[in-house]
Structure formats: structure tokens, C-alpha cells
Coordinates of C-alpha atoms in Angstrom, one line a residue:
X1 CA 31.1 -10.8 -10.3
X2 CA 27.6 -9.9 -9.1
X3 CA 25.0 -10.0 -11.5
X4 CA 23.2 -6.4 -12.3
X5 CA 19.9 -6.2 -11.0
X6 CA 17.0 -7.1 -13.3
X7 CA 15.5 -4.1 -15.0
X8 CA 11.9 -4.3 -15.7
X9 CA 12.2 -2.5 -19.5
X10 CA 15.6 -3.3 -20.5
X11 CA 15.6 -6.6 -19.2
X12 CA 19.5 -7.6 -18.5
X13 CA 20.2 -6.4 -22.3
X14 CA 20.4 -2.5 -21.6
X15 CA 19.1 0.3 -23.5
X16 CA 20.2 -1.8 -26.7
X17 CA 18.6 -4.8 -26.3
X18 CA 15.4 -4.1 -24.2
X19 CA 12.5 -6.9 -23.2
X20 CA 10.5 -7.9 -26.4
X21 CA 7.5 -7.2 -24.7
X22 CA 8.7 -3.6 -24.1
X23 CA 10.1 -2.4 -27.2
X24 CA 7.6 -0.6 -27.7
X25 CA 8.3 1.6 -24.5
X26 CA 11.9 1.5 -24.5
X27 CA 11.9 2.8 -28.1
X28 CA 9.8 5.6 -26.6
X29 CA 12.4 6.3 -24.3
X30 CA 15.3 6.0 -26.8
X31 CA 13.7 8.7 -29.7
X32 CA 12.4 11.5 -27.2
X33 CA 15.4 13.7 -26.5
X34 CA 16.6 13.9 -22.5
X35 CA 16.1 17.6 -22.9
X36 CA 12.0 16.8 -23.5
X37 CA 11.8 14.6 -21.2
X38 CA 13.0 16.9 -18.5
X39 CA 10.9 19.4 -19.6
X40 CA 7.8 17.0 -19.2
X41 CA 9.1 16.3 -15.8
X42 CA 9.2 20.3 -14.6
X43 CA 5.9 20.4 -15.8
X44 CA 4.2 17.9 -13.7
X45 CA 6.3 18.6 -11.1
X46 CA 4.8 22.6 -11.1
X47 CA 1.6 21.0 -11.6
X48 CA 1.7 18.8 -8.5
X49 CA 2.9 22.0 -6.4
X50 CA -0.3 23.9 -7.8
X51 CA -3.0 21.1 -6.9
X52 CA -0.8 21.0 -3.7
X53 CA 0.0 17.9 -3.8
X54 CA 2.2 17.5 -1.0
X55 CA 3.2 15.1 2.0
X56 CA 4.5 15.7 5.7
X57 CA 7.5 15.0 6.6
X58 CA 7.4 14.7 11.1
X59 CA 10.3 15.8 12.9
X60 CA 11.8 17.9 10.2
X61 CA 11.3 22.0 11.1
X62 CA 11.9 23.2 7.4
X63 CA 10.8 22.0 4.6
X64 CA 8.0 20.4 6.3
X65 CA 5.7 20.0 3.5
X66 CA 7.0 18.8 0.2
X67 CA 5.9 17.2 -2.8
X68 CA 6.6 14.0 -3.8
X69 CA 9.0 13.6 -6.9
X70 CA 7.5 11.9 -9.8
X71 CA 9.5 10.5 -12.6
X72 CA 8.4 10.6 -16.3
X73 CA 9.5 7.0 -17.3
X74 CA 6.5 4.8 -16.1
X75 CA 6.9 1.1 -15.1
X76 CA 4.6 -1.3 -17.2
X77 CA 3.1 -4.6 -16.6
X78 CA 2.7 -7.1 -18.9
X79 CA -1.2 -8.2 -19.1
X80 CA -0.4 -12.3 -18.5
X81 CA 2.0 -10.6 -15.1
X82 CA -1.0 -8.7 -14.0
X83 CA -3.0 -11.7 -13.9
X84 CA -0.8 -13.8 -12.3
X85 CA -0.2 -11.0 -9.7
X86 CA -4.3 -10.4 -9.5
X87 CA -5.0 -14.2 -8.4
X88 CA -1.9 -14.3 -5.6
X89 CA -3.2 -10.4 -4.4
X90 CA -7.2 -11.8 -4.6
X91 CA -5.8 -15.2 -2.3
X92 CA -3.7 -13.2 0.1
X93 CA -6.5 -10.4 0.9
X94 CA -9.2 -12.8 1.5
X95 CA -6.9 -15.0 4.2
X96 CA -6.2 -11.5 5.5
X97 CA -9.8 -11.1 6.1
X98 CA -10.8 -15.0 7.2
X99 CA -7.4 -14.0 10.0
X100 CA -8.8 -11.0 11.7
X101 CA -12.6 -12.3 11.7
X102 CA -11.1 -16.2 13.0
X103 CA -9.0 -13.8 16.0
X104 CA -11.7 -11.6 17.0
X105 CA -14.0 -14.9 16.7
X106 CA -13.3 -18.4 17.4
X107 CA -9.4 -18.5 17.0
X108 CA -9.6 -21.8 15.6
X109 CA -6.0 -20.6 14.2
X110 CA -4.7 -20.5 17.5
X111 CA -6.6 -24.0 18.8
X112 CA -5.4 -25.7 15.4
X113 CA -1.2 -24.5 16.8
X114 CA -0.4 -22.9 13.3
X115 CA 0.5 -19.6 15.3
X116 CA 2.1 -19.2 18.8
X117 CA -0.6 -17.6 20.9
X118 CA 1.5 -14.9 22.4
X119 CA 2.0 -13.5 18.9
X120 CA -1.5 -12.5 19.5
X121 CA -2.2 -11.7 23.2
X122 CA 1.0 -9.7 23.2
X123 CA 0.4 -7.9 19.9
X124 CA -0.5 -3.9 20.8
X125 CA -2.3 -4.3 17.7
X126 CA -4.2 -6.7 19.2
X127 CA -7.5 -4.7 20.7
X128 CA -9.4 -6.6 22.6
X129 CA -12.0 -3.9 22.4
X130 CA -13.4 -5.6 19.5
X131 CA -13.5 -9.1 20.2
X132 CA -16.8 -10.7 19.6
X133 CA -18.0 -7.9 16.9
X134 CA -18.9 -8.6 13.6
X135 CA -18.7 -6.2 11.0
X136 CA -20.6 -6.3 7.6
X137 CA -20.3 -9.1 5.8
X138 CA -17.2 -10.3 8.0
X139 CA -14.9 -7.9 6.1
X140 CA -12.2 -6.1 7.8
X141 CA -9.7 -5.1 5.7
X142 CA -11.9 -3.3 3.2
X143 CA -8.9 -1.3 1.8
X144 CA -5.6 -3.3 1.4
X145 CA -2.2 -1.7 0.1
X146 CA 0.3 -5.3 -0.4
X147 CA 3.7 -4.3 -1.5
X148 CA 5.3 -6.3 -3.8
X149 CA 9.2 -5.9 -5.3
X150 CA 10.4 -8.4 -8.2
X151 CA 14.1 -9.5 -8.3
X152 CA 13.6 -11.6 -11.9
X153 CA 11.4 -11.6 -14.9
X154 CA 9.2 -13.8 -13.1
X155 CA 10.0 -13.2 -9.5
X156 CA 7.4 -11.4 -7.6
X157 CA 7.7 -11.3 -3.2
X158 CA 5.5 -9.6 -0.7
X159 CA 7.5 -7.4 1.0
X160 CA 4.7 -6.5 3.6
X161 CA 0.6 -5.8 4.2
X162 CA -0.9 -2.7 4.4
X163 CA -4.4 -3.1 6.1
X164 CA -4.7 -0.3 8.6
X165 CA -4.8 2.8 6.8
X166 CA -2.6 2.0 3.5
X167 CA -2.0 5.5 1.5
X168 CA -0.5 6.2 -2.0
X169 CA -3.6 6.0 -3.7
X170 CA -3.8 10.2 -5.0
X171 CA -0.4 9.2 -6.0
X172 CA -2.0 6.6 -8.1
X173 CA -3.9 8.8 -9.7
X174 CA -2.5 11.8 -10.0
X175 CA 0.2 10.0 -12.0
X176 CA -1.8 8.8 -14.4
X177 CA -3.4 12.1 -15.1
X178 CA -0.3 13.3 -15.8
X179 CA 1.1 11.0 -18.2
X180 CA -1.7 11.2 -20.2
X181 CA -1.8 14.8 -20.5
X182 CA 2.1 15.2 -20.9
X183 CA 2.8 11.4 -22.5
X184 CA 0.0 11.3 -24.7
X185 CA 1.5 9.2 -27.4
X186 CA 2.4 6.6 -24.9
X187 CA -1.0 5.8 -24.6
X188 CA -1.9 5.8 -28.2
X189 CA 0.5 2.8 -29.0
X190 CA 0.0 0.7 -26.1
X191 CA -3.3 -0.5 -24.2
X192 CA -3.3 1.0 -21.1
X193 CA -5.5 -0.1 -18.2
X194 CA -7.3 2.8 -17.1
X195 CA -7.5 4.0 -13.5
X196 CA -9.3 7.0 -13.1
X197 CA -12.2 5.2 -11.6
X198 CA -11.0 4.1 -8.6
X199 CA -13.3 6.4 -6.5
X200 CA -16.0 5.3 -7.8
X201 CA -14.8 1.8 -7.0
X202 CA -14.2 2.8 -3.1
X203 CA -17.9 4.6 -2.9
X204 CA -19.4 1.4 -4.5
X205 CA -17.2 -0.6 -1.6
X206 CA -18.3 1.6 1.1
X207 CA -21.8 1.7 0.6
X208 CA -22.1 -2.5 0.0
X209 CA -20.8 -2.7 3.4
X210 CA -23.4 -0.5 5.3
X211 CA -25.4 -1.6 8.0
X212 CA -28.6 -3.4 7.1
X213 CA -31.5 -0.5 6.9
X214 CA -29.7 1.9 5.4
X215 CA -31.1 2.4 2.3
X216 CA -30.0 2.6 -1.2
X217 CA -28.3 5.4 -0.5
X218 CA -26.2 4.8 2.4
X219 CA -24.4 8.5 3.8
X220 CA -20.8 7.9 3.7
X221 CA -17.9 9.9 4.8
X222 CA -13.6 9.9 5.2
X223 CA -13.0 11.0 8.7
X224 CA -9.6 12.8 8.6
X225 CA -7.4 13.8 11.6
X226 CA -7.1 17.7 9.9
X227 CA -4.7 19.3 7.9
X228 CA -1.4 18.9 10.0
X229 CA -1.5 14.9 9.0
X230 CA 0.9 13.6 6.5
X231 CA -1.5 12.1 4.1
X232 CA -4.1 15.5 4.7
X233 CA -3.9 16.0 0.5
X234 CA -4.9 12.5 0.0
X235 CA -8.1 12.1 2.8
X236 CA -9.5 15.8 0.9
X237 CA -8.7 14.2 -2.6
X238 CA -10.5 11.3 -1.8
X239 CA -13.4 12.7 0.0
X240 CA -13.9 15.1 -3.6
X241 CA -13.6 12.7 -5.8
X242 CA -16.0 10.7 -4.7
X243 CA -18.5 13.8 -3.6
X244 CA -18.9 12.8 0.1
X245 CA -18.0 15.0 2.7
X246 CA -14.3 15.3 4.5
X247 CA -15.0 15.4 8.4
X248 CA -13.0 15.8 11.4
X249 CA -14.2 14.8 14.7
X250 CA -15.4 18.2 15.7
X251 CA -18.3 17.5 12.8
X252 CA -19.4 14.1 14.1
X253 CA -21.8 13.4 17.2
X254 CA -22.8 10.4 18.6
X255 CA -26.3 10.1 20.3
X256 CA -27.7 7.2 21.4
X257 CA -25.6 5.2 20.0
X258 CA -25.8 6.3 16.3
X259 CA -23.4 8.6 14.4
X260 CA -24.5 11.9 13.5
X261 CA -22.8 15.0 11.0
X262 CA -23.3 18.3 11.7
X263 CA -24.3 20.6 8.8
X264 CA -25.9 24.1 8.6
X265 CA -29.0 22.2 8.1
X266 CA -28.8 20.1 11.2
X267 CA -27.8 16.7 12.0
X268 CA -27.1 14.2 9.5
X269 CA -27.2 10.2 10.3
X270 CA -24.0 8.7 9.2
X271 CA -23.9 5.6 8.0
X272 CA -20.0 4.4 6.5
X273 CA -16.7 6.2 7.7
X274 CA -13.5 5.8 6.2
X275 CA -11.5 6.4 9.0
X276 CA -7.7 7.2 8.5
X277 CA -7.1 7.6 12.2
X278 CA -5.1 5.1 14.2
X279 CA -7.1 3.2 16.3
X280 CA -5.8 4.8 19.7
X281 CA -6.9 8.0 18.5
X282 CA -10.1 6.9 17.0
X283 CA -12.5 6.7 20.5
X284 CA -11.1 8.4 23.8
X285 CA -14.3 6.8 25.6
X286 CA -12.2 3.4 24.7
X287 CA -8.5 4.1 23.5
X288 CA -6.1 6.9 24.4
X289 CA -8.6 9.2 26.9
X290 CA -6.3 12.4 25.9
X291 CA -7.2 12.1 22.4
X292 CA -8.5 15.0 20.8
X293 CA -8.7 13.1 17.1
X294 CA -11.6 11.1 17.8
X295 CA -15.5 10.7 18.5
X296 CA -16.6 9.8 21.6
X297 CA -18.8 6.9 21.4
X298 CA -17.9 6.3 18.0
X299 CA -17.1 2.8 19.1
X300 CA -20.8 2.1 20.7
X301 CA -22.0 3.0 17.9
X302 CA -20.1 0.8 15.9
X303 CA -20.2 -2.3 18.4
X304 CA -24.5 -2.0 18.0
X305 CA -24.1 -1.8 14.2
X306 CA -25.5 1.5 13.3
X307 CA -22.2 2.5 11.8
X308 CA -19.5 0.6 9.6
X309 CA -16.1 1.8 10.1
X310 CA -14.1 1.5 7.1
X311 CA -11.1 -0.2 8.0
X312 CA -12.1 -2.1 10.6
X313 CA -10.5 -1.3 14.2
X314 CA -8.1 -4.1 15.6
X315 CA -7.0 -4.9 11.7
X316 CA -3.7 -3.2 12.5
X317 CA -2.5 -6.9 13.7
X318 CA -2.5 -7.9 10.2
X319 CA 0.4 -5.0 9.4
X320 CA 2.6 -6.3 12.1
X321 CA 5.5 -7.6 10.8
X322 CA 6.0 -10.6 13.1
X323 CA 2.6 -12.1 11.7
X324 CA 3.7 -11.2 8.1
X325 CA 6.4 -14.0 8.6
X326 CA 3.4 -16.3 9.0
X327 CA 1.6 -15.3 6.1
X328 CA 2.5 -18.8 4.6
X329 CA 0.8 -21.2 6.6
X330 CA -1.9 -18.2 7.3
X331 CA -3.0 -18.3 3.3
X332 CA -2.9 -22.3 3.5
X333 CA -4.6 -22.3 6.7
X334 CA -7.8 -20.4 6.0
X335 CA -7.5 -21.1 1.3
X336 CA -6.5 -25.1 1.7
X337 CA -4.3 -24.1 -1.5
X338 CA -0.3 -23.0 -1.0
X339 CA 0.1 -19.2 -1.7
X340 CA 0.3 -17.6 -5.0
X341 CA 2.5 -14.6 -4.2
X342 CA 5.5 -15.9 -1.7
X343 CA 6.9 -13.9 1.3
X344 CA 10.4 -12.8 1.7
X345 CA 12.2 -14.9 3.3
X346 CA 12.2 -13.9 7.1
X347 CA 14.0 -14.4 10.5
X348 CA 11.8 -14.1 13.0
X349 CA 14.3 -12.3 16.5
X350 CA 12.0 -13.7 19.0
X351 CA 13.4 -17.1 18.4
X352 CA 16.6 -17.4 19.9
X353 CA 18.6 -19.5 16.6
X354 CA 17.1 -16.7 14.3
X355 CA 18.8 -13.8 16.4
X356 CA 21.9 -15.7 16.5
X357 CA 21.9 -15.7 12.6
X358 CA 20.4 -12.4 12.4
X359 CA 23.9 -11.1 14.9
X360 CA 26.2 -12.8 13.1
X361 CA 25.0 -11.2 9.2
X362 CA 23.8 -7.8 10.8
X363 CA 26.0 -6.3 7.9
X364 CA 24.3 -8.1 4.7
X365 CA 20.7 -7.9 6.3
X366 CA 17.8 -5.5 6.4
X367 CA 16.2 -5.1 9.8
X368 CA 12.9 -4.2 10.5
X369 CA 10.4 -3.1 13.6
X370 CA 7.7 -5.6 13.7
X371 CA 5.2 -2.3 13.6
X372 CA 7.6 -0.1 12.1
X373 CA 6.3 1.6 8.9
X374 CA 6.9 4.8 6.6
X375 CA 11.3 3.6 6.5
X376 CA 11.6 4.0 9.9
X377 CA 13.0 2.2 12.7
X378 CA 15.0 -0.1 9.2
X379 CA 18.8 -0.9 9.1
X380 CA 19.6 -1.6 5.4
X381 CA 23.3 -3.7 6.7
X382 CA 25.0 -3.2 3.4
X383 CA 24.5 0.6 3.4
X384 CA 24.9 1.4 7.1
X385 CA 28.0 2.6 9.0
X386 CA 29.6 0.9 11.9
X387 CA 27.9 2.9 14.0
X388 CA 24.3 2.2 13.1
X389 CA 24.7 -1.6 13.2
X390 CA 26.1 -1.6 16.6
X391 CA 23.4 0.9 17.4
X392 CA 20.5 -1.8 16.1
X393 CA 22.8 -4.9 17.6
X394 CA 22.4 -3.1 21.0
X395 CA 18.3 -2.9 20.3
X396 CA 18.2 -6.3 18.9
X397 CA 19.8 -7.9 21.8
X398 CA 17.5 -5.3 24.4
X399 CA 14.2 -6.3 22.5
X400 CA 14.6 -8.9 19.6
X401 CA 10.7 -9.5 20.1
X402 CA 10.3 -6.2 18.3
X403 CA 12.4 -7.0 15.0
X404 CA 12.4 -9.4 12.1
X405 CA 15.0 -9.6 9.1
X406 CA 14.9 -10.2 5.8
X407 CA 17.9 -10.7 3.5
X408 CA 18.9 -7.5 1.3
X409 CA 16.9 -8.5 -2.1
X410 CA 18.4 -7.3 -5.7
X411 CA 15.4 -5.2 -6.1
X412 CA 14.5 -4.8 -9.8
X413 CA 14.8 -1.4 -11.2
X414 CA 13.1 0.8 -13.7
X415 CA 15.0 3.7 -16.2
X416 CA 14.7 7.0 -14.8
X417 CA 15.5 10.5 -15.0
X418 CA 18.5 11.7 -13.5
X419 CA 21.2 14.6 -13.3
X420 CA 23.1 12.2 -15.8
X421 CA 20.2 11.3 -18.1
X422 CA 17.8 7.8 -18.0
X423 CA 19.6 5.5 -15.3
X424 CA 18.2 2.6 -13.8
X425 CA 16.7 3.1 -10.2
X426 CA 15.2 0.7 -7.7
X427 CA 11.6 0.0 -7.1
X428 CA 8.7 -1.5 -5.5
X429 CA 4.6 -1.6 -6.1
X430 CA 1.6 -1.0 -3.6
X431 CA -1.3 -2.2 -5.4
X432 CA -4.6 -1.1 -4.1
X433 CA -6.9 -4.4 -3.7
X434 CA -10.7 -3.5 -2.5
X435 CA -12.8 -6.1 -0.8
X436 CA -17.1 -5.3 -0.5
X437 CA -20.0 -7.4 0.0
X438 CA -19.6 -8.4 -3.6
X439 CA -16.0 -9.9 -3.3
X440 CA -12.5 -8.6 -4.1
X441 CA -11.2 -6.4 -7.1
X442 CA -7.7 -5.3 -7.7
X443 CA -6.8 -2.1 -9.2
X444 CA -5.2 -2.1 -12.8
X445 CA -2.1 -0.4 -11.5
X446 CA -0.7 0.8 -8.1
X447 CA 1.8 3.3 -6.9
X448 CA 5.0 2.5 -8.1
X449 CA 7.7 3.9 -5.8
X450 CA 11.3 5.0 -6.8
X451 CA 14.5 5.4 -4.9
X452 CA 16.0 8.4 -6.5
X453 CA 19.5 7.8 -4.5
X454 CA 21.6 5.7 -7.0
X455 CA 22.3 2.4 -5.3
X456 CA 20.3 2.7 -2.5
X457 CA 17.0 0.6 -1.6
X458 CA 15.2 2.7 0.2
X459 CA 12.1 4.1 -1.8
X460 CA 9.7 5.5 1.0
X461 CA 9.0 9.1 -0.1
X462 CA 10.2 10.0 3.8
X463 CA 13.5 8.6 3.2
X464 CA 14.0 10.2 -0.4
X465 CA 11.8 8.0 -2.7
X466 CA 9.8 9.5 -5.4
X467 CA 6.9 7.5 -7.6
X468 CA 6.1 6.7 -11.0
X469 CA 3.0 5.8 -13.0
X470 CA 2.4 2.2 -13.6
X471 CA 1.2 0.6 -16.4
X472 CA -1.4 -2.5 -16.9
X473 CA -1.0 -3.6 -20.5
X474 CA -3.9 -4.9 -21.6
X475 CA -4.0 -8.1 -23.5
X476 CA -4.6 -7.0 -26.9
X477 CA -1.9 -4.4 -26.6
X478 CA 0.0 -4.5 -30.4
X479 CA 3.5 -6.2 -30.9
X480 CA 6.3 -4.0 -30.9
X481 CA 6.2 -0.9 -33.3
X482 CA 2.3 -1.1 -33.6
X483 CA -0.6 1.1 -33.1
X484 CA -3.6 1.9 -31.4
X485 CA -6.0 4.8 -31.0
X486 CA -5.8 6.5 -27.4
X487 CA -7.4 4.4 -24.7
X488 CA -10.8 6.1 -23.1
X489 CA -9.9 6.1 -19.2
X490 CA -13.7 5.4 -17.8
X491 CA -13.8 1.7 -17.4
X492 CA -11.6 -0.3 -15.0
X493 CA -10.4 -4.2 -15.2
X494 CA -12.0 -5.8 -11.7
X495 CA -10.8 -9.1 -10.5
X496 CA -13.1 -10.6 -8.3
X497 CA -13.1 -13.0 -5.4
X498 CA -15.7 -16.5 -5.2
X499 CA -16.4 -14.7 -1.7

């Protein structure tokens, strides 16, 4: 009989017989009635439809904005868990960074044979626009979302990296906010890592990287593709809470080579974008000519380093999916230690035996675009009709360069609320991990993402997921049934990096 997958507060003991660590929670959950808990849950869910906080959903003609569900229940980390997590996240992010400034550099990763060269050259990720630029203090990936899922009580994977333009973060926060204001007793009986200042985090990560003359008081900016993008709530919340402005490229100018805002009372230099457009969209003097999302000569600009562009362009190679399956000997390669946080096991279609394998198990696999993102472009094998594996058999056989495949993971789950009360759901976890001039810090918590669907795997909020808050117990949290006086949410716990 197959074992029930591992649930993060009830351990494999149920309601009854909860984790130790977490009585503290699950007794929370066991002496508020359903009916307040619901009620909670209508309440942030109007409150998160007045702030308008809402995603996108592409290709769908009603219903095309929509919130994103949010449970009540939150997920918690234990503090030693979070540390463990912290060093593996901190080793992983840095190789990330040391790959995309060694491929844009010297490529002493392709001279050494630890990866195949046409990985690279035939990457469309790969933009060879960028080659030979060096951006402050060699870091790249300035923002990094790494999603994790756990399948034990001490089994954590990397499912994928996020370095491009990772999202989730409003999420982050906007969850928290609302457990403490409908939750509040949770947070006076447990330590709770606060959160809240995360955008002062990013602004003091954006302005460490500026170019050299900029002042103490570098201008910085999030440059947004408008309103009609999927993550539009997020690039405004962003942009507020940390009192810059919120530009699209009709604002910006670029004149002799430096970057320029402009305000009612004139130009502006500009110093540090966060940029959430795709690279093709970003420069139409370089990219895709027919963009109308981008400033031209923003990349001039960038390449004489008068402006950092926050992430970097050409870091998208890092999300592909094929060089996730190298993320191994990548972290040993560029660390000289074996890696902290291990990747899913992975079969690679390019290579002839792995396709073979992958043909033969298309029914007990998942399947996966190499640059596939958002739950697209996925075949989950155990949960797909006849008809949809043949479909991806057909594609698989047409193109297996495109697609890797991972076996279908017991995903842990988390209790949460449903039409038939507190029932266990699956999950995974997109920490946020920040890299600067002054190393890299982690985020004491993450988006925690929630596949409402009972059974299913599939948590991406464009596919049905919803999200949860997520806990970072602190160490000096009280054993079960203690105390503690409501946690203040102005500090933040920061891991840092030697580099």
C-alpha cells in the first residue's frame, strides 16, 4: 500500500498525533472552530479584491483578472530547517552567479568539459549581446526565486531556478499582513520571523550595485511593461513600497548613452532599473525591432556602464531547464564543495537512452519544456488522459531537445481549508534570496504555493494553485503550549554570503 504523503504539521500521525515541533500550531488548528476559520478566510479574501490584488490569466476571455486564493492555515519552518535550507540556497545562488559571469567571460566551464557546449551556443537564452560585459560587482542574478518541495521530514529538492524575473514576492507579503491582522494569536505563541522589510532589503540591493559615481543616493527605478502584464499588481506594489518610481518605457530616454526619466520637472538621470521585461522586449535597437515594451538604447547605455540593469540580461540561461539538470556538477564546479540542496532527479530528452526511458514511463512521469514556466507546456503522466500523453509522445519524439523529466515526487502537504473542512493539500516554496555588493541574504520566509485540487500536483496559481503564509520559527520559539508576547515585524533575519 502506498505510503501517505508527508505532511508538514501533522507529520504521518494526523490531526491526533501532530509533529512535536508543531503542537503548538496544530492545536491552533484543532480549538478554532471551521466556521471561524472560514470566516477569516472571506475576510482576507475581500481584502485582497479591495487592494486589488489580482493576477492575469493569458488566453482566457472572462475572468481575466482574478485574485489569487489564500488559505488561512500557514506552513511553518522549523528555525534549525531554515538554516539548513539558508546555507544550500546561499551555495546554489552564488554558483548561479560565478555560471553566467564564467559564460559571458572566459567559459572556463565549457574548456574544463563539465557542460556540453551546445547547451550553451544553442540556448535562445543565450544572448550573445552581452558577452564580454561586466556588470557591478559581477552579479547577475540580483533577485533569485529557487523552488523547493520536500517529500520527508528532512527531504528538501530544487525543483527549478528562477533568475530572470522571479514573482510571488507581494504574495509574500501580503500574506503575512494578513495573518497578523486576522491570526493574531498565532503570532503571540510562536516566534515568527518577520518579513515586512523586504523592500527595504531590495532598495538597499539595488543601490549597492549602481555604477561607480553615482552617489550616495543612487536613482532607482522598476521598469514595468504596463498594466495589461500578469504580475502589473506586484511591479506597482514594489515600486510603492520602496518609494521609487513605477516607469514604463514611454518615461525613459536614453541620450548619449545614459538613461534618463521624464518628470514634470524635466529629465532625471537614472541610475538602477529593475526591469521585469523579457529580454527580447527590453531594447528593440538590439532584440525584437517590433517591440513597443522597451527603451531604445537602453542596452548602450548599459554596455558603457552608466546604468545597472537589475536582473541582468542574458541570465534567463540560468532558468532553462536543460542546465537545471546540471546544477550538480555546476555548484561543485564553481564552490569545490558538493551541493547543499540536491536537484530532482532528471532525464535529460536530448540524450538518446534518457528518451528511451522517458517513452517507455510517459505515464508515471512529469514532463517539462526546457524554458517552459508558469505550468505550462507540463504533462503530470499519472493525471493525464490517453490523449495528452500521446499528444506529448508525438512532441517528445518531434523535439526531445526541448524537454526534460523528472519522476512524479510525493510532494509534502500542508492542512488546509476546504468545502469538507481542514484537509491536507500539496505544496511547494519560492524563497526569495537577494545577492548585492555586500553578499547574499535570504528572506525569512517565501511564497508558499497550494494546489487547491485534492490530489493533484499542480500548484501554479494559472493552473488553480492558491498560496499560504509561511512561517520562519525563530530559535527561541517556546515548546509546545508556551508563550510569547507578539513579535514586532521591523527587523529581518539576513544570511549572508563570504562573497
Amino acid at each position: 500500500m502506498k505510503r501517505a504523503a508527508f505532511d508538514e504539521i501533522w507529520g504521518h500521525g494526523g490531526p491526533q498525533a501532530p509533529r512535536p515541533e508543531l503542537e503548538a500550531l496544530a492545536r491552533w488548528m484543532r480549538e478554532t472552530p471551521e466556521r471561524d476559520l472560514g470566516r477569516r478566510l472571506q475576510s482576507a479574501e475581500a481584502t485582497f479584491r479591495q487592494l486589488g490584488i489580482t493576477f492575469a490569466v493569458y488566453g482566457e476571455s472572462e475572468a481575466a483578472e482574478r485574485i489569487i486564493p489564500f488559505d488561512i492555515v500557514p506552513r511553518a519552518f522549523l528555525a534549525d530547517e531554515w538554516e539548513r535550507l539558508s546555507r544550500g540556497l546561499i551555495q546554489r545562488v552564488e554558483a548561479i552567479n560565478a555560471f553566467l559571469n564564467d559564460i559571458y567571460g572566459e567559459r572556463r566551464i565549457l574548456k574544463e568539459n563539465i557542460l556540453p557546449p551546445e547547451l550553451i551556443w544553442g540556448n535562445p537564452q543565450f544572448r550573445a549581446e552581452v558577452v564580454g560585459i561586466r556588470p557591478p560587482h559581477d552579479v547577475w542574478a540580483h533577485i533569485c526565486g529557487i523552488d523547493l518541495v520536500r517529500t520527508g521530514p528532512d527531504e528538501f529538492w530544487v525543483l527549478e531556478d528562477n533568475a530572470r524575473t522571479p514573482s510571488g514576492v507581494s504574495y509574500m507579503l501580503e500574506n503575512r499582513e494578513a495573518m497578523i491582522r486576522l491570526c493574531p494569536e498565532l503570532f503571540r505563541q510562536m516566534r515568527i520571523a518577520p518579513v515586512d522589510s523586504y523592500p527595504d532589503l531590495l532598495l538597499e540591493t539595488m543601490r549597492s550595485v549602481s555604477p561607480n559615481g553615482c552617489g550616495r543616493n543612487p536613482v532607482c527605478v522598476v521598469l514595468t511593461p504596463g498594466h495589461f502584464n500578469s504580475a502589473y499588481y506586484e511591479h506597482s506594489f514594489l515600486a510603492d513600497s520602496m518609494g521609487i518610481e513605477l516607469v514604463e518605457a514611454a518615461d525613459l530616454l536614453v541620450d548619449d548613452d545614459v538613461v534618463y526619466m521624464q518628470t514634470i520637472a524635466g529629465r532625471v538621470k537614472v541610475d538602477v532599473i529593475y526591469r521585469r521585461i523579457d529580454d527580447d522586449f527590453l531594447d528593440p535597437l538590439v532584440f525584437r525591432p517590433d517591440s513597443m515594451l522597451g527603451v531604445p538604447g537602453i542596452m548602450a547605455a548599459y554596455r558603457a556602464g552608466n546604468v545597472t540593469l537589475i536582473n541582468a540580461p542574458g541570465n534567463g540561461i540560468a532558468d532553462d531547464k536543460a542546465i537545471y539538470s546540471y546544477m550538480p556538477e555546476i555548484v561543485r564546479f564553481y564552490s569545490g564543495g558538493e551541493p547543499l540542496l540536491p536537484n530532482v532527479e532528471t532525464w535529460r530528452c536530448r540524450e538518446p537512452q534518457a528518451l528511451k526511458y522517458v517513452l517507455d514511463n510517459l505515464d508515471q512521469l512529469v514532463v517539462k519544456l526546457v524554458d517552459g514556466s508558469g505550468g505550462y507546456g507540463m504533462l503530470v503522466g499519472p493525471t493525464a488522459s490517453r490523449a495528452e500523453i500521446e499528444a506529448f509522445r508525438a512532441a517528445l519524439v518531434a523535439e526531445p531537445h526541448r524537454y526534460i523529466a523528472q519522476p512524479t515526487l510525493a510532494l509534502s502537504t500542508v492542512p488546509t481549508m476546504t468545502e469538507k473542512g481542514l484537509s491536507p493539500r500539496h505544496v511547494d516554496f519560492r524563497p526569495f534570496v537577494l545577492t548585492g555588493s555586500q553578499g547574499v541574504k535570504v528572506v525569512p520566509g517565501g511564497l508558499t504555493r497550494v494546489a487547491l485540487r485534492e490530489g493533484s500536483l499542480v500548484v501554479n496559481s494559472s493552473q488553480g494553485g492558491g498560496t499560504k503564509d509561511s512561517f520562519v520559527l525563530l530559535p527561541d520559539s517556546p515548546a509546545p503550549g508556551g508563550s510569547q508576547q507578539q513579535q514586532g515585524q521591523g527587523g529581518m533575519i539576513q544570511m549572508q554570503g563570504e562573497g
